[in-house]
CSV table of C-alpha atoms in Angstrom, one decimal:
chain,number,residue,atom,x,y,z
M,3,MET,CA,0.0,0.0,0.0
M,4,LYS,CA,1.3,3.4,-0.9
M,5,THR,CA,0.6,7.0,0.2
M,6,LEU,CA,0.9,10.3,-1.6
M,7,VAL,CA,3.5,12.8,-0.3
M,8,ILE,CA,4.3,16.3,-1.4
M,9,CYS,CA,7.6,17.9,-2.1
M,10,THR,CA,7.3,21.3,-0.4
M,11,GLU,CA,10.0,22.9,-2.6
M,12,CYS,CA,8.3,21.8,-5.8
M,13,LEU,CA,5.0,23.0,-4.4
M,14,VAL,CA,6.5,26.5,-4.1
M,15,LYS,CA,7.9,26.3,-7.6
M,16,GLU,CA,4.6,25.0,-8.9
M,17,SER,CA,6.4,22.0,-10.6
M,18,LYS,CA,5.7,18.3,-10.1
M,19,MET,CA,5.1,18.0,-6.4
M,20,ASN,CA,3.3,14.6,-5.9
M,21,ASN,CA,5.3,11.5,-5.0
M,22,GLU,CA,4.3,8.0,-4.0
M,23,VAL,CA,6.0,6.1,-1.1
M,24,GLU,CA,5.3,2.8,0.6
M,25,ILE,CA,3.3,3.0,3.8
M,26,ASN,CA,5.2,2.0,7.0
M,27,GLU,CA,4.2,1.5,10.6
M,28,GLY,CA,5.9,4.6,11.8
M,29,GLY,CA,4.2,7.0,9.4
M,30,VAL,CA,7.5,8.7,8.6
M,31,PHE,CA,8.5,9.1,5.0
M,32,ASP,CA,12.0,10.2,4.1
M,33,PHE,CA,12.2,10.7,0.4
M,34,THR,CA,13.9,12.6,-2.4
M,35,CYS,CA,11.8,13.9,-5.3
M,36,GLU,CA,12.6,13.7,-8.9
M,37,SER,CA,14.2,17.2,-8.7
M,38,GLY,CA,16.6,16.0,-6.0
M,39,HIS,CA,14.9,17.7,-3.0
M,40,ARG,CA,15.0,15.8,0.2
M,41,ASN,CA,11.7,15.8,2.2
M,42,ILE,CA,10.5,14.1,5.4
M,43,SER,CA,6.7,13.8,5.7
M,44,ILE,CA,5.1,12.7,8.9
M,45,LEU,CA,1.6,11.1,8.8
M,46,GLN,CA,-0.3,12.4,11.8
M,47,LEU,CA,-1.6,9.0,12.8
M,48,HIS,CA,-0.6,6.5,15.4
M,49,SER,CA,0.6,3.0,14.4
M,50,PHE,CA,-2.7,1.4,15.8
M,51,GLN,CA,-4.7,3.7,13.4
M,52,ILE,CA,-2.5,2.8,10.4
M,53,LEU,CA,-2.7,-0.9,11.2
M,54,PHE,CA,-6.5,-0.8,11.6
M,55,ASP,CA,-6.9,1.1,8.3
M,56,LEU,CA,-4.7,-1.4,6.5
M,57,GLY,CA,-6.8,-4.2,8.0
M,58,VAL,CA,-10.0,-2.7,6.8
M,59,MET,CA,-8.6,-2.1,3.3
M,60,ALA,CA,-7.4,-5.6,3.1
M,61,LEU,CA,-10.8,-6.8,4.1
M,62,ILE,CA,-12.6,-4.7,1.5
M,63,ASP,CA,-10.2,-6.1,-1.1
M,64,GLY,CA,-11.1,-9.7,0.1
M,65,TYR,CA,-7.9,-10.6,1.9
M,66,THR,CA,-9.6,-11.8,5.0
M,67,ARG,CA,-6.6,-13.5,6.7
M,68,GLU,CA,-4.3,-10.5,6.1
M,69,ALA,CA,-7.1,-8.3,7.4
M,70,VAL,CA,-7.5,-10.1,10.7
M,71,SER,CA,-3.7,-10.1,11.2
M,72,SER,CA,-3.5,-6.3,10.9
M,73,LEU,CA,-6.6,-5.8,13.0
M,74,ALA,CA,-5.2,-8.0,15.8
M,75,VAL,CA,-1.9,-6.2,15.9
M,76,SER,CA,-3.7,-2.8,15.9
M,77,ILE,CA,-5.1,-3.8,19.4
M,78,GLU,CA,-1.6,-4.5,20.7
M,79,ARG,CA,-0.3,-1.1,19.4
M,80,PHE,CA,-3.4,0.6,20.9
M,81,HIS,CA,-2.6,-0.9,24.3
M,82,GLU,CA,0.9,0.5,23.9
M,83,TYR,CA,-0.5,3.9,23.0
M,84,CYS,CA,-2.8,3.8,26.1
M,85,ILE,CA,0.1,2.9,28.3
M,86,ASP,CA,2.0,5.9,27.1
M,87,ILE,CA,-1.1,8.1,27.8
M,88,PHE,CA,-1.4,6.6,31.3
M,89,LEU,CA,2.3,7.2,32.0
M,90,ASN,CA,2.6,10.6,30.2
M,91,LYS,CA,4.1,12.2,33.3
M,92,ILE,CA,7.0,9.7,33.3
M,93,PRO,CA,10.0,10.8,31.3
M,94,GLU,CA,9.9,9.3,27.8
M,95,GLU,CA,13.4,7.7,28.2
M,96,GLU,CA,12.2,5.8,31.3
M,97,ARG,CA,9.0,4.7,29.5
M,98,LYS,CA,11.0,3.4,26.6
M,99,SER,CA,13.5,1.6,28.7
M,100,THR,CA,10.8,-0.1,30.6
M,101,TRP,CA,8.9,-1.0,27.5
M,102,LYS,CA,11.9,-2.8,26.1
M,103,LEU,CA,11.5,-5.3,29.0
M,104,VAL,CA,8.1,-6.4,27.5
M,105,GLU,CA,8.2,-5.4,23.8
M,106,VAL,CA,8.3,-9.0,22.5
M,107,GLN,CA,5.8,-10.3,25.0
M,108,SER,CA,2.3,-9.3,24.1
M,109,GLU,CA,0.6,-10.9,27.1
M,110,ARG,CA,2.8,-8.9,29.5
M,111,GLN,CA,2.0,-5.8,27.5
M,112,MET,CA,-1.7,-6.6,28.0
M,113,GLY,CA,-1.2,-7.1,31.7
M,114,ALA,CA,0.5,-3.8,32.0
M,115,PHE,CA,-2.4,-2.1,30.1
M,116,TYR,CA,-5.0,-3.8,32.4
M,117,PHE,CA,-3.4,-2.6,35.7
M,118,LEU,CA,-2.7,0.9,34.4
M,119,TYR,CA,-6.3,1.1,33.2
M,120,LEU,CA,-7.4,0.1,36.7
M,121,LEU,CA,-5.2,2.7,38.2
M,122,GLU,CA,-6.4,5.4,35.9
M,123,PHE,CA,-10.2,4.7,35.9
M,124,LYS,CA,-10.5,2.9,39.3
M,125,LYS,CA,-12.4,0.0,37.6
M,126,ALA,CA,-11.6,-3.2,35.9
M,127,PRO,CA,-11.0,-3.0,32.1
M,128,LYS,CA,-13.2,-4.8,29.7
M,129,SER,CA,-11.2,-7.6,28.1
M,130,ILE,CA,-11.4,-9.0,24.6
M,131,ASP,CA,-14.2,-11.6,24.4
M,132,ASN,CA,-12.8,-15.1,24.5
M,133,LYS,CA,-14.8,-15.8,21.3
M,134,TRP,CA,-12.6,-13.3,19.4
M,135,VAL,CA,-9.4,-14.3,21.1
M,136,LYS,CA,-9.9,-17.9,19.8
M,137,PHE,CA,-10.9,-16.5,16.4
M,138,ARG,CA,-7.7,-14.5,16.2
M,139,ASN,CA,-5.5,-17.4,17.5
M,140,ASP,CA,-7.0,-19.9,15.0
M,141,ILE,CA,-6.1,-17.6,12.1
M,142,ILE,CA,-2.7,-16.3,13.3
M,143,HIS,CA,-1.4,-19.6,14.8
M,144,LYS,CA,-3.3,-22.4,13.0
M,145,GLY,CA,-3.4,-20.8,9.6
M,146,LYS,CA,-7.2,-20.8,9.2
M,147,ILE,CA,-8.8,-18.5,6.6
M,148,PRO,CA,-11.9,-16.7,7.8
M,149,LYS,CA,-14.9,-15.9,5.8
M,150,GLN,CA,-15.6,-12.3,4.8
M,151,ASP,CA,-18.6,-11.8,7.0
M,152,LYS,CA,-16.8,-13.2,10.1
M,153,ALA,CA,-13.7,-11.1,9.5
M,154,LYS,CA,-15.9,-8.0,9.1
M,155,GLU,CA,-17.7,-8.8,12.4
M,156,TYR,CA,-14.3,-9.1,14.0
M,157,ALA,CA,-13.3,-5.7,12.6
M,158,GLU,CA,-16.5,-4.1,14.0
M,159,TYR,CA,-15.9,-5.6,17.4
M,160,ILE,CA,-12.3,-4.3,17.5
M,161,TYR,CA,-13.5,-0.9,16.3
M,162,HIS,CA,-15.9,-0.6,19.2
M,163,TYR,CA,-13.4,-1.9,21.7
M,164,ILE,CA,-10.9,0.7,20.7
M,165,LYS,CA,-13.4,3.6,20.2
M,166,ASN,CA,-15.0,3.0,23.6
M,167,ILE,CA,-11.6,3.3,25.4
M,168,ILE,CA,-10.8,6.4,23.4
M,169,ILE,CA,-14.1,7.9,24.6
M,170,GLU,CA,-13.1,7.1,28.2
M,171,LEU,CA,-9.7,8.7,27.7
M,172,LYS,CA,-11.2,11.8,26.2
M,173,GLY,CA,-13.8,11.9,29.0
M,174,LYS,CA,-11.1,12.0,31.7
M,175,ASN,CA,-8.5,13.9,29.7
M,176,ASP,CA,-10.6,16.2,27.6
M,177,ASP,CA,-7.5,17.6,26.0
M,178,ILE,CA,-6.7,16.7,22.4
M,179,ASN,CA,-3.1,17.9,23.0
M,180,LEU,CA,-2.5,15.0,25.3
M,181,LEU,CA,-4.0,12.4,23.0
M,182,MET,CA,-2.0,13.8,20.1
M,183,SER,CA,1.1,14.9,22.0
M,184,PHE,CA,3.2,12.0,20.9
M,185,ILE,CA,2.8,13.0,17.2
M,186,GLY,CA,4.1,16.5,18.0
M,187,LYS,CA,7.0,15.1,19.9
M,188,LYS,CA,7.9,12.8,17.0
M,189,ILE,CA,7.9,15.7,14.6
M,190,GLU,CA,10.1,17.8,16.9
M,191,LYS,CA,12.6,15.0,17.3
M,192,ILE,CA,12.8,14.4,13.6
M,193,ARG,CA,13.5,18.1,13.1
M,194,LEU,CA,16.2,18.0,15.7
M,195,ASP,CA,17.8,14.9,14.2
M,196,ASN,CA,17.7,16.3,10.7
M,197,PRO,CA,18.8,20.0,10.9
M,198,LYS,CA,19.9,20.1,7.3
M,199,CYS,CA,16.5,19.0,6.0
M,200,LYS,CA,14.4,22.1,5.5
M,201,ALA,CA,11.4,20.2,4.1
M,202,ILE,CA,9.9,18.5,7.1
M,203,ALA,CA,6.2,18.6,7.2
M,204,PRO,CA,3.2,16.9,8.8
M,205,MET,CA,0.5,15.3,6.6
M,206,SER,CA,-3.0,14.0,7.3
M,207,GLY,CA,-5.4,11.6,5.8
M,208,PRO,CA,-8.7,9.9,6.5
M,209,THR,CA,-8.7,7.2,9.2
M,210,PHE,CA,-11.2,4.7,10.5
M,211,ILE,CA,-10.5,5.4,14.2
M,212,GLU,CA,-10.3,9.1,15.0
M,213,LEU,CA,-8.8,10.9,18.1
M,214,VAL,CA,-9.6,14.5,17.2
M,215,PRO,CA,-13.4,14.8,17.2
M,216,PRO,CA,-15.2,15.5,20.5
M,217,VAL,CA,-16.8,12.8,22.6
M,218,ASP,CA,-20.3,13.3,21.3
M,219,HIS,CA,-19.2,13.0,17.7
M,220,LEU,CA,-17.3,9.8,18.5
M,221,LYS,CA,-20.3,8.3,20.3
M,222,ASN,CA,-22.5,8.9,17.2
M,223,GLU,CA,-20.1,7.5,14.7
M,224,THR,CA,-20.9,4.0,13.5
M,225,PHE,CA,-18.8,1.2,12.0
M,226,ILE,CA,-21.1,1.0,9.0
M,227,SER,CA,-20.8,4.7,8.1
M,228,LYS,CA,-17.0,4.4,8.3
M,229,TRP,CA,-17.0,1.2,6.3
M,230,GLU,CA,-19.1,2.7,3.6
M,231,PHE,CA,-16.8,5.7,3.3
M,232,PHE,CA,-13.7,3.5,3.1
M,233,THR,CA,-15.4,1.2,0.5
M,234,GLU,CA,-16.5,4.1,-1.7
M,235,ARG,CA,-13.1,5.7,-1.5
M,236,MET,CA,-11.3,2.5,-2.5
M,237,LYS,CA,-13.8,1.9,-5.3
M,238,TYR,CA,-13.1,5.4,-6.6
M,239,ASN,CA,-9.3,4.9,-6.4
M,240,ASN,CA,-9.6,1.5,-8.2
M,241,ARG,CA,-11.5,3.1,-11.0
M,242,GLN,CA,-8.9,5.8,-11.3
M,243,GLY,CA,-6.1,3.3,-11.1
M,244,ILE,CA,-4.8,4.7,-7.9
M,245,LYS,CA,-3.0,2.2,-5.7
M,246,ARG,CA,-3.0,4.2,-2.5
M,247,PHE,CA,-5.3,5.5,0.2
M,248,TYR,CA,-3.9,8.3,2.4
């Protein structure tokens, strides 16, 4: 899957400014345009959002097993994102050092999420239903290939699981700056690490799971409406021969 990035220098000169690059989990695209200008574009989405979007797109295209794999990993990266939110007052270096102790052990990551959620909200978190845990494990570990309708049902379940926790986070921390602060810090770090690159710019795109809208808007959003939007956009792109989404 590719995304469209813009060379800011070519934009100013009104020459060819559009470039296609491969999507990656970090959402950071370091590229050189045809005119030799180096650019770094930063997609203002978290890895769990990108992975969920890729899962939905794979599902719309009929790749059910690949879809479930991306959707399942999006949960793990969402838990990591929540842990960073819960520990936002702890220095980043200390958070990263501690994360390295569990970064290859998803069950320990989930355990960390559960107890930090309990500490934050003073109530037990809702766990993933065992039905869907088994569904995911059968596909990831046993090589089963799910049917389209079952994979879509799984996507809808995961969508509501993540969205409901985001609503809780926004209800307690009604500050979009906190929920998006890690993107800002990433952009600033990239600028500091690349002082000679003048063309460093954030970019945005449609995403299935949003962080910016207010709580009331998120509560009223439905999986079906999002699904229909993604489906229509992908159909349009296919008609136009466009092999990208963002």
